[in-house]
PDB file of N, CA, C and O in Angstrom, chain B, residues numbered from 101:
ATOM      1  N   UNK B 101      97.065 120.635 181.867  1.00  0.00           N
ATOM      2  CA  UNK B 101      98.305 120.521 181.442  1.00  0.00           C
ATOM      3  C   UNK B 101      98.182 118.965 180.251  1.00  0.00           C
ATOM      4  O   UNK B 101      97.721 117.824 180.257  1.00  0.00           O
ATOM      5  N   UNK B 102      98.815 119.753 179.496  1.00  0.00           N
ATOM      6  CA  UNK B 102      98.684 118.327 178.274  1.00  0.00           C
ATOM      7  C   UNK B 102      99.721 117.031 178.733  1.00  0.00           C
ATOM      8  O   UNK B 102     100.396 116.922 179.757  1.00  0.00           O
ATOM      9  N   UNK B 103      99.599 116.241 177.748  1.00  0.00           N
ATOM     10  CA  UNK B 103     100.304 115.415 177.689  1.00  0.00           C
ATOM     11  C   UNK B 103     101.807 115.679 177.446  1.00  0.00           C
ATOM     12  O   UNK B 103     102.686 115.584 178.303  1.00  0.00           O
ATOM     13  N   UNK B 104     101.970 116.019 176.175  1.00  0.00           N
ATOM     14  CA  UNK B 104     103.338 116.821 175.304  1.00  0.00           C
ATOM     15  C   UNK B 104     103.899 118.550 176.284  1.00  0.00           C
ATOM     16  O   UNK B 104     105.004 119.093 176.274  1.00  0.00           O
ATOM     17  N   UNK B 105     103.075 118.822 176.748  1.00  0.00           N
ATOM     18  CA  UNK B 105     103.825 119.500 177.621  1.00  0.00           C
ATOM     19  C   UNK B 105     104.146 119.444 178.803  1.00  0.00           C
ATOM     20  O   UNK B 105     104.986 120.238 179.225  1.00  0.00           O
ATOM     21  N   UNK B 106     103.569 118.503 179.635  1.00  0.00           N
ATOM     22  CA  UNK B 106     104.124 117.678 180.931  1.00  0.00           C
ATOM     23  C   UNK B 106     105.542 116.870 180.301  1.00  0.00           C
ATOM     24  O   UNK B 106     106.630 117.287 180.699  1.00  0.00           O
ATOM     25  N   UNK B 107     105.515 115.902 179.477  1.00  0.00           N
ATOM     26  CA  UNK B 107     106.774 115.531 178.578  1.00  0.00           C
ATOM     27  C   UNK B 107     107.927 116.450 178.468  1.00  0.00           C
ATOM     28  O   UNK B 107     109.017 116.275 179.013  1.00  0.00           O
ATOM     29  N   UNK B 108     107.648 117.279 177.841  1.00  0.00           N
ATOM     30  CA  UNK B 108     108.700 118.476 177.589  1.00  0.00           C
ATOM     31  C   UNK B 108     109.235 118.712 178.930  1.00  0.00           C
ATOM     32  O   UNK B 108     110.412 118.559 179.257  1.00  0.00           O
ATOM     33  N   UNK B 109     108.216 119.120 179.725  1.00  0.00           N
ATOM     34  CA  UNK B 109     108.912 119.703 181.077  1.00  0.00           C
ATOM     35  C   UNK B 109     109.699 118.303 181.926  1.00  0.00           C
ATOM     36  O   UNK B 109     110.763 118.632 182.449  1.00  0.00           O
ATOM     37  N   UNK B 110     109.415 117.225 182.064  1.00  0.00           N
ATOM     38  CA  UNK B 110     110.356 116.219 182.336  1.00  0.00           C
ATOM     39  C   UNK B 110     111.434 115.898 181.607  1.00  0.00           C
ATOM     40  O   UNK B 110     112.396 115.463 182.240  1.00  0.00           O
ATOM     41  N   UNK B 111     111.543 116.011 180.274  1.00  0.00           N
ATOM     42  CA  UNK B 111     112.325 115.709 179.089  1.00  0.00           C
ATOM     43  C   UNK B 111     113.450 117.614 179.642  1.00  0.00           C
ATOM     44  O   UNK B 111     114.637 117.485 179.345  1.00  0.00           O
ATOM     45  N   UNK B 112     113.269 118.396 180.000  1.00  0.00           N
ATOM     46  CA  UNK B 112     113.965 119.600 180.039  1.00  0.00           C
ATOM     47  C   UNK B 112     114.745 119.542 181.319  1.00  0.00           C
ATOM     48  O   UNK B 112     115.958 119.745 181.260  1.00  0.00           O
ATOM     49  N   UNK B 113     114.037 119.227 182.736  1.00  0.00           N
ATOM     50  CA  UNK B 113     114.113 118.683 183.692  1.00  0.00           C
ATOM     51  C   UNK B 113     115.556 117.850 183.821  1.00  0.00           C
ATOM     52  O   UNK B 113     116.426 118.050 184.668  1.00  0.00           O
ATOM     53  N   UNK B 114     115.566 117.016 182.913  1.00  0.00           N
ATOM     54  CA  UNK B 114     116.463 115.764 183.226  1.00  0.00           C
ATOM     55  C   UNK B 114     117.138 115.968 182.211  1.00  0.00           C
ATOM     56  O   UNK B 114     118.057 115.170 182.022  1.00  0.00           O
ATOM     57  N   UNK B 115     116.974 116.899 181.369  1.00  0.00           N
ATOM     58  CA  UNK B 115     117.880 117.139 180.091  1.00  0.00           C
ATOM     59  C   UNK B 115     119.229 117.756 180.720  1.00  0.00           C
ATOM     60  O   UNK B 115     120.367 117.293 180.643  1.00  0.00           O
ATOM     61  N   UNK B 116     118.715 119.127 181.473  1.00  0.00           N
ATOM     62  CA  UNK B 116     119.632 120.109 182.072  1.00  0.00           C
ATOM     63  C   UNK B 116     120.618 118.740 183.148  1.00  0.00           C
ATOM     64  O   UNK B 116     121.843 118.652 183.062  1.00  0.00           O
ATOM     65  N   UNK B 117     119.997 118.059 183.834  1.00  0.00           N
ATOM     66  CA  UNK B 117     120.800 117.587 184.717  1.00  0.00           C
ATOM     67  C   UNK B 117     122.450 116.283 184.115  1.00  0.00           C
ATOM     68  O   UNK B 117     123.401 115.749 184.686  1.00  0.00           O
ATOM     69  N   UNK B 118     121.845 116.344 182.578  1.00  0.00           N
ATOM     70  CA  UNK B 118     123.140 115.699 182.117  1.00  0.00           C
ATOM     71  C   UNK B 118     123.122 114.100 182.086  1.00  0.00           C
ATOM     72  O   UNK B 118     124.086 113.431 181.712  1.00  0.00           O
ATOM     73  N   UNK B 119     121.939 113.587 182.514  1.00  0.00           N
ATOM     74  CA  UNK B 119     121.549 112.370 182.931  1.00  0.00           C
ATOM     75  C   UNK B 119     121.696 111.300 181.167  1.00  0.00           C
ATOM     76  O   UNK B 119     121.846 111.826 180.064  1.00  0.00           O
ATOM     77  N   UNK B 120     121.589 109.714 181.445  1.00  0.00           N
ATOM     78  CA  UNK B 120     121.842 109.205 180.589  1.00  0.00           C
ATOM     79  C   UNK B 120     120.429 109.066 179.962  1.00  0.00           C
ATOM     80  O   UNK B 120     120.277 109.053 178.740  1.00  0.00           O
ATOM     81  N   UNK B 121     119.363 108.960 180.871  1.00  0.00           N
ATOM     82  CA  UNK B 121     118.104 108.806 180.392  1.00  0.00           C
ATOM     83  C   UNK B 121     117.523 110.245 179.505  1.00  0.00           C
ATOM     84  O   UNK B 121     116.609 110.305 178.683  1.00  0.00           O
ATOM     85  N   UNK B 122     118.189 111.049 179.885  1.00  0.00           N
ATOM     86  CA  UNK B 122     117.882 112.782 179.276  1.00  0.00           C
ATOM     87  C   UNK B 122     118.061 112.266 177.554  1.00  0.00           C
ATOM     88  O   UNK B 122     117.385 112.575 176.572  1.00  0.00           O
ATOM     89  N   UNK B 123     118.958 111.590 177.651  1.00  0.00           N
ATOM     90  CA  UNK B 123     119.774 111.535 176.090  1.00  0.00           C
ATOM     91  C   UNK B 123     118.931 110.308 175.580  1.00  0.00           C
ATOM     92  O   UNK B 123     118.467 110.391 174.443  1.00  0.00           O
ATOM     93  N   UNK B 124     118.723 109.311 176.238  1.00  0.00           N
ATOM     94  CA  UNK B 124     117.832 108.331 175.599  1.00  0.00           C
ATOM     95  C   UNK B 124     116.407 109.229 174.817  1.00  0.00           C
ATOM     96  O   UNK B 124     116.108 109.337 173.628  1.00  0.00           O
ATOM     97  N   UNK B 125     115.699 109.810 176.151  1.00  0.00           N
ATOM     98  CA  UNK B 125     114.572 110.823 175.978  1.00  0.00           C
ATOM     99  C   UNK B 125     114.779 111.116 174.721  1.00  0.00           C
ATOM    100  O   UNK B 125     114.166 110.571 173.803  1.00  0.00           O
ATOM    101  N   UNK B 126     115.717 112.059 174.559  1.00  0.00           N
ATOM    102  CA  UNK B 126     115.829 112.844 173.391  1.00  0.00           C
ATOM    103  C   UNK B 126     116.013 112.439 172.135  1.00  0.00           C
ATOM    104  O   UNK B 126     115.578 113.037 171.151  1.00  0.00           O
ATOM    105  N   UNK B 127     116.767 111.243 172.113  1.00  0.00           N
ATOM    106  CA  UNK B 127     117.179 110.646 170.971  1.00  0.00           C
ATOM    107  C   UNK B 127     115.572 110.079 170.702  1.00  0.00           C
ATOM    108  O   UNK B 127     115.062 110.412 169.632  1.00  0.00           O
ATOM    109  N   UNK B 128     114.866 109.338 171.528  1.00  0.00           N
ATOM    110  CA  UNK B 128     113.370 109.247 170.826  1.00  0.00           C
ATOM    111  C   UNK B 128     112.384 110.498 170.240  1.00  0.00           C
ATOM    112  O   UNK B 128     111.639 110.461 169.261  1.00  0.00           O
ATOM    113  N   UNK B 129     112.568 111.317 170.924  1.00  0.00           N
ATOM    114  CA  UNK B 129     112.121 112.382 170.534  1.00  0.00           C
ATOM    115  C   UNK B 129     112.439 112.512 169.431  1.00  0.00           C
ATOM    116  O   UNK B 129     111.448 112.367 168.715  1.00  0.00           O
ATOM    117  N   UNK B 130     113.472 112.750 168.775  1.00  0.00           N
ATOM    118  CA  UNK B 130     114.381 112.730 167.870  1.00  0.00           C
ATOM    119  C   UNK B 130     113.711 111.674 166.439  1.00  0.00           C
ATOM    120  O   UNK B 130     113.284 111.921 165.311  1.00  0.00           O
ATOM    121  N   UNK B 131     113.877 110.707 167.087  1.00  0.00           N
ATOM    122  CA  UNK B 131     112.745 109.656 165.861  1.00  0.00           C
ATOM    123  C   UNK B 131     111.495 109.825 166.169  1.00  0.00           C
ATOM    124  O   UNK B 131     110.644 109.008 165.816  1.00  0.00           O
ATOM    125  N   UNK B 132     111.256 110.721 166.750  1.00  0.00           N
ATOM    126  CA  UNK B 132     109.219 110.757 166.779  1.00  0.00           C
ATOM    127  C   UNK B 132     109.123 111.823 165.499  1.00  0.00           C
ATOM    128  O   UNK B 132     108.258 111.857 164.624  1.00  0.00           O
ATOM    129  N   UNK B 133     110.369 112.742 165.680  1.00  0.00           N
ATOM    130  CA  UNK B 133     110.287 113.870 164.987  1.00  0.00           C
ATOM    131  C   UNK B 133     110.677 113.940 163.483  1.00  0.00           C
ATOM    132  O   UNK B 133     110.598 114.881 162.693  1.00  0.00           O
ATOM    133  N   UNK B 134     111.275 112.220 163.266  1.00  0.00           N
ATOM    134  CA  UNK B 134     111.465 112.270 161.672  1.00  0.00           C
ATOM    135  C   UNK B 134     110.782 112.639 160.635  1.00  0.00           C
ATOM    136  O   UNK B 134     111.255 113.195 159.644  1.00  0.00           O
ATOM    137  N   UNK B 135     109.043 112.196 160.906  1.00  0.00           N
ATOM    138  CA  UNK B 135     108.330 112.076 159.867  1.00  0.00           C
ATOM    139  C   UNK B 135     108.147 113.131 159.802  1.00  0.00           C
ATOM    140  O   UNK B 135     107.478 113.242 158.774  1.00  0.00           O
ATOM    141  N   UNK B 136     108.339 114.492 160.392  1.00  0.00           N
ATOM    142  CA  UNK B 136     108.457 115.572 159.888  1.00  0.00           C
ATOM    143  C   UNK B 136     108.767 116.141 159.031  1.00  0.00           C
ATOM    144  O   UNK B 136     108.173 117.095 158.529  1.00  0.00           O
ATOM    145  N   UNK B 137     110.060 115.516 158.602  1.00  0.00           N
ATOM    146  CA  UNK B 137     111.200 116.619 157.765  1.00  0.00           C
ATOM    147  C   UNK B 137     110.358 116.554 156.480  1.00  0.00           C
ATOM    148  O   UNK B 137     109.268 116.011 156.301  1.00  0.00           O
ATOM    149  N   UNK B 138     111.087 117.197 155.689  1.00  0.00           N
ATOM    150  CA  UNK B 138     110.748 118.480 154.467  1.00  0.00           C
ATOM    151  C   UNK B 138     110.999 117.126 153.206  1.00  0.00           C
ATOM    152  O   UNK B 138     111.870 116.263 153.313  1.00  0.00           O
ATOM    153  N   UNK B 139     109.976 117.235 152.026  1.00  0.00           N
ATOM    154  CA  UNK B 139     109.690 117.044 151.150  1.00  0.00           C
ATOM    155  C   UNK B 139     111.932 116.243 150.583  1.00  0.00           C
ATOM    156  O   UNK B 139     112.934 116.850 150.963  1.00  0.00           O
ATOM    157  N   UNK B 140     111.995 114.944 149.728  1.00  0.00           N
ATOM    158  CA  UNK B 140     113.200 114.755 149.414  1.00  0.00           C
ATOM    159  C   UNK B 140     113.435 115.483 148.042  1.00  0.00           C
ATOM    160  O   UNK B 140     112.597 115.212 147.182  1.00  0.00           O
ATOM    161  N   UNK B 141     114.311 116.256 147.730  1.00  0.00           N
ATOM    162  CA  UNK B 141     114.656 116.969 146.266  1.00  0.00           C
ATOM    163  C   UNK B 141     114.693 116.338 145.407  1.00  0.00           C
ATOM    164  O   UNK B 141     115.409 115.353 145.228  1.00  0.00           O
ATOM    165  N   UNK B 142     113.499 117.055 144.344  1.00  0.00           N
ATOM    166  CA  UNK B 142     113.435 116.444 143.294  1.00  0.00           C
ATOM    167  C   UNK B 142     114.412 116.749 141.885  1.00  0.00           C
ATOM    168  O   UNK B 142     114.544 117.968 141.776  1.00  0.00           O
ATOM    169  N   UNK B 143     114.738 116.412 141.384  1.00  0.00           N
ATOM    170  CA  UNK B 143     116.182 117.033 140.365  1.00  0.00           C
ATOM    171  C   UNK B 143     115.386 116.803 139.674  1.00  0.00           C
ATOM    172  O   UNK B 143     114.434 116.029 139.777  1.00  0.00           O
ATOM    173  N   UNK B 144     115.939 117.973 138.275  1.00  0.00           N
ATOM    174  CA  UNK B 144     114.772 118.632 137.325  1.00  0.00           C
ATOM    175  C   UNK B 144     115.091 117.479 136.242  1.00  0.00           C
ATOM    176  O   UNK B 144     116.188 116.980 135.989  1.00  0.00           O
ATOM    177  N   UNK B 145     113.891 117.206 135.698  1.00  0.00           N
ATOM    178  CA  UNK B 145     113.629 116.013 134.720  1.00  0.00           C
ATOM    179  C   UNK B 145     114.486 116.272 132.933  1.00  0.00           C
ATOM    180  O   UNK B 145     114.750 115.368 132.139  1.00  0.00           O
ATOM    181  N   UNK B 146     114.730 117.685 132.753  1.00  0.00           N
ATOM    182  CA  UNK B 146     115.810 118.015 131.399  1.00  0.00           C
ATOM    183  C   UNK B 146     116.726 117.731 132.058  1.00  0.00           C
ATOM    184  O   UNK B 146     116.892 117.727 133.278  1.00  0.00           O
ATOM    185  N   UNK B 147     117.622 117.378 130.877  1.00  0.00           N
ATOM    186  CA  UNK B 147     119.172 117.224 130.972  1.00  0.00           C
ATOM    187  C   UNK B 147     120.012 118.381 131.156  1.00  0.00           C
ATOM    188  O   UNK B 147     119.278 119.356 130.997  1.00  0.00           O
ATOM    189  N   UNK B 148     121.121 118.736 131.398  1.00  0.00           N
ATOM    190  CA  UNK B 148     122.012 119.752 131.678  1.00  0.00           C
ATOM    191  C   UNK B 148     122.248 120.920 130.523  1.00  0.00           C
ATOM    192  O   UNK B 148     122.055 122.136 130.499  1.00  0.00           O
ATOM    193  N   UNK B 149     122.934 119.626 129.266  1.00  0.00           N
ATOM    194  CA  UNK B 149     122.751 120.560 128.308  1.00  0.00           C
ATOM    195  C   UNK B 149     121.386 120.967 127.424  1.00  0.00           C
ATOM    196  O   UNK B 149     121.249 121.450 126.300  1.00  0.00           O
ATOM    197  N   UNK B 150     120.696 120.658 128.181  1.00  0.00           N
ATOM    198  CA  UNK B 150     119.037 121.026 126.931  1.00  0.00           C
ATOM    199  C   UNK B 150     118.957 122.283 128.294  1.00  0.00           C
ATOM    200  O   UNK B 150     118.362 123.299 127.933  1.00  0.00           O
ATOM    201  N   UNK B 151     119.279 122.304 129.209  1.00  0.00           N
ATOM    202  CA  UNK B 151     119.101 123.527 130.547  1.00  0.00           C
ATOM    203  C   UNK B 151     119.929 124.624 129.913  1.00  0.00           C
ATOM    204  O   UNK B 151     119.627 125.803 129.731  1.00  0.00           O
ATOM    205  N   UNK B 152     120.953 124.024 129.640  1.00  0.00           N
ATOM    206  CA  UNK B 152     122.027 125.508 129.476  1.00  0.00           C
ATOM    207  C   UNK B 152     122.116 125.871 128.217  1.00  0.00           C
ATOM    208  O   UNK B 152     123.010 126.671 127.939  1.00  0.00           O
ATOM    209  N   UNK B 153     121.315 125.434 127.252  1.00  0.00           N
ATOM    210  CA  UNK B 153     121.134 125.870 125.928  1.00  0.00           C
ATOM    211  C   UNK B 153     119.912 126.474 125.730  1.00  0.00           C
ATOM    212  O   UNK B 153     119.726 127.315 124.851  1.00  0.00           O
ATOM    213  N   UNK B 154     119.229 126.164 126.354  1.00  0.00           N
ATOM    214  CA  UNK B 154     117.533 127.026 126.823  1.00  0.00           C
ATOM    215  C   UNK B 154     118.446 128.381 127.472  1.00  0.00           C
ATOM    216  O   UNK B 154     118.139 129.510 127.090  1.00  0.00           O
ATOM    217  N   UNK B 155     119.417 128.220 128.325  1.00  0.00           N
ATOM    218  CA  UNK B 155     119.298 129.432 128.800  1.00  0.00           C
ATOM    219  C   UNK B 155     120.107 130.749 127.985  1.00  0.00           C
ATOM    220  O   UNK B 155     119.810 131.933 128.146  1.00  0.00           O
ATOM    221  N   UNK B 156     121.370 130.151 126.933  1.00  0.00           N
ATOM    222  CA  UNK B 156     121.880 130.946 125.987  1.00  0.00           C
ATOM    223  C   UNK B 156     120.809 131.038 125.561  1.00  0.00           C
ATOM    224  O   UNK B 156     120.624 132.205 125.906  1.00  0.00           O
ATOM    225  N   UNK B 157     119.716 130.703 124.970  1.00  0.00           N
ATOM    226  CA  UNK B 157     118.596 130.849 123.707  1.00  0.00           C
ATOM    227  C   UNK B 157     118.031 132.183 124.212  1.00  0.00           C
ATOM    228  O   UNK B 157     117.701 132.999 123.352  1.00  0.00           O
ATOM    229  N   UNK B 158     117.872 132.515 125.575  1.00  0.00           N
ATOM    230  CA  UNK B 158     117.092 133.399 126.759  1.00  0.00           C
ATOM    231  C   UNK B 158     118.064 134.506 126.496  1.00  0.00           C
ATOM    232  O   UNK B 158     117.663 135.441 125.803  1.00  0.00           O
ATOM    233  N   UNK B 159     118.737 134.518 126.749  1.00  0.00           N
ATOM    234  CA  UNK B 159     120.168 135.338 126.712  1.00  0.00           C
ATOM    235  C   UNK B 159     120.200 136.369 125.590  1.00  0.00           C
ATOM    236  O   UNK B 159     120.130 137.597 125.542  1.00  0.00           O
ATOM    237  N   UNK B 160     120.384 135.019 124.380  1.00  0.00           N
ATOM    238  CA  UNK B 160     120.291 136.105 122.698  1.00  0.00           C
ATOM    239  C   UNK B 160     119.160 136.252 122.464  1.00  0.00           C
ATOM    240  O   UNK B 160     118.914 137.137 121.646  1.00  0.00           O
ATOM    241  N   UNK B 161     118.274 135.673 122.906  1.00  0.00           N
ATOM    242  CA  UNK B 161     117.208 136.683 122.864  1.00  0.00           C
ATOM    243  C   UNK B 161     116.773 138.112 123.493  1.00  0.00           C
ATOM    244  O   UNK B 161     115.795 138.796 123.191  1.00  0.00           O
ATOM    245  N   UNK B 162     117.804 138.372 124.475  1.00  0.00           N
ATOM    246  CA  UNK B 162     117.438 139.184 125.282  1.00  0.00           C
ATOM    247  C   UNK B 162     118.063 140.689 124.685  1.00  0.00           C
ATOM    248  O   UNK B 162     117.623 141.836 124.608  1.00  0.00           O
ATOM    249  N   UNK B 163     119.599 139.858 124.238  1.00  0.00           N
ATOM    250  CA  UNK B 163     121.037 141.080 123.535  1.00  0.00           C
ATOM    251  C   UNK B 163     120.593 141.180 122.448  1.00  0.00           C
ATOM    252  O   UNK B 163     121.145 142.063 121.793  1.00  0.00           O
ATOM    253  N   UNK B 164     119.124 140.182 121.503  1.00  0.00           N
ATOM    254  CA  UNK B 164     118.234 140.592 120.283  1.00  0.00           C
ATOM    255  C   UNK B 164     117.439 141.997 120.737  1.00  0.00           C
ATOM    256  O   UNK B 164     117.743 143.165 120.495  1.00  0.00           O
ATOM    257  N   UNK B 165     116.368 141.477 121.443  1.00  0.00           N
ATOM    258  CA  UNK B 165     115.787 142.876 121.718  1.00  0.00           C
ATOM    259  C   UNK B 165     116.366 144.108 122.548  1.00  0.00           C
ATOM    260  O   UNK B 165     115.472 144.840 122.971  1.00  0.00           O
ATOM    261  N   UNK B 166     117.424 144.428 122.815  1.00  0.00           N
ATOM    262  CA  UNK B 166     117.891 145.776 123.219  1.00  0.00           C
ATOM    263  C   UNK B 166     118.897 146.052 122.347  1.00  0.00           C
ATOM    264  O   UNK B 166     119.458 147.145 122.430  1.00  0.00           O
ATOM    265  N   UNK B 167     119.318 145.037 121.299  1.00  0.00           N
ATOM    266  CA  UNK B 167     119.880 145.994 120.069  1.00  0.00           C
ATOM    267  C   UNK B 167     118.726 146.357 119.341  1.00  0.00           C
ATOM    268  O   UNK B 167     118.870 147.281 118.542  1.00  0.00           O
ATOM    269  N   UNK B 168     117.202 145.640 119.477  1.00  0.00           N
ATOM    270  CA  UNK B 168     116.498 146.178 118.201  1.00  0.00           C
ATOM    271  C   UNK B 168     115.701 147.349 118.965  1.00  0.00           C
ATOM    272  O   UNK B 168     115.174 148.303 118.393  1.00  0.00           O
ATOM    273  N   UNK B 169     115.701 147.167 120.050  1.00  0.00           N
ATOM    274  CA  UNK B 169     115.594 148.624 120.836  1.00  0.00           C
ATOM    275  C   UNK B 169     116.415 150.065 120.626  1.00  0.00           C
ATOM    276  O   UNK B 169     115.928 151.185 120.468  1.00  0.00           O
ATOM    277  N   UNK B 170     117.568 149.742 120.667  1.00  0.00           N
ATOM    278  CA  UNK B 170     118.864 150.899 120.058  1.00  0.00           C
ATOM    279  C   UNK B 170     118.542 151.324 118.908  1.00  0.00           C
ATOM    280  O   UNK B 170     118.422 152.530 118.694  1.00  0.00           O
ATOM    281  N   UNK B 171     118.343 150.386 117.960  1.00  0.00           N
ATOM    282  CA  UNK B 171     118.366 150.566 116.635  1.00  0.00           C
ATOM    283  C   UNK B 171     117.114 151.467 116.359  1.00  0.00           C
ATOM    284  O   UNK B 171     117.354 152.374 115.562  1.00  0.00           O
ATOM    285  N   UNK B 172     115.459 151.409 116.976  1.00  0.00           N
ATOM    286  CA  UNK B 172     114.986 151.998 116.476  1.00  0.00           C
ATOM    287  C   UNK B 172     115.028 153.257 117.062  1.00  0.00           C
ATOM    288  O   UNK B 172     114.816 154.170 116.264  1.00  0.00           O
ATOM    289  N   UNK B 173     115.291 153.669 118.509  1.00  0.00           N
ATOM    290  CA  UNK B 173     115.714 154.951 119.320  1.00  0.00           C
ATOM    291  C   UNK B 173     116.801 155.621 117.860  1.00  0.00           C
ATOM    292  O   UNK B 173     116.602 156.737 117.380  1.00  0.00           O
ATOM    293  N   UNK B 174     117.976 154.607 117.331  1.00  0.00           N
ATOM    294  CA  UNK B 174     118.628 155.632 116.808  1.00  0.00           C
ATOM    295  C   UNK B 174     117.649 155.571 115.103  1.00  0.00           C
ATOM    296  O   UNK B 174     118.242 156.296 114.303  1.00  0.00           O
ATOM    297  N   UNK B 175     116.684 155.064 114.613  1.00  0.00           N
ATOM    298  CA  UNK B 175     116.365 156.035 113.503  1.00  0.00           C
ATOM    299  C   UNK B 175     115.244 156.669 113.678  1.00  0.00           C
ATOM    300  O   UNK B 175     114.535 157.037 112.742  1.00  0.00           O
ATOM    301  N   UNK B 176     114.874 156.930 115.392  1.00  0.00           N
ATOM    302  CA  UNK B 176     113.995 157.905 115.694  1.00  0.00           C
ATOM    303  C   UNK B 176     114.525 159.413 115.339  1.00  0.00           C
ATOM    304  O   UNK B 176     113.929 160.340 114.791  1.00  0.00           O
ATOM    305  N   UNK B 177     115.684 159.337 115.781  1.00  0.00           N
ATOM    306  CA  UNK B 177     116.322 160.702 116.149  1.00  0.00           C
ATOM    307  C   UNK B 177     116.554 160.823 114.452  1.00  0.00           C
ATOM    308  O   UNK B 177     115.937 161.804 114.036  1.00  0.00           O
ATOM    309  N   UNK B 178     117.179 160.189 113.512  1.00  0.00           N
ATOM    310  CA  UNK B 178     117.630 160.419 112.612  1.00  0.00           C
ATOM    311  C   UNK B 178     116.292 160.781 111.851  1.00  0.00           C
ATOM    312  O   UNK B 178     116.328 161.135 110.672  1.00  0.00           O
TER     313      UNK B 178
END
């Protein structure tokens, strides 16, 4: 039996009884698990107005390609 599994078994047993010691041990375990938290979120380096401008340029480009495609089909029919 490993040390971790033995500790977990003791904590589980004492946690079921709802004792003060169980709460203390649980708190210590939470402090130990703090190091495994995920990375802090990094915000984008672009300004929001530049990002919105870029989004609308992409939307406009998509619309232009769609209109060109329809015009090409219309010319092919004629």
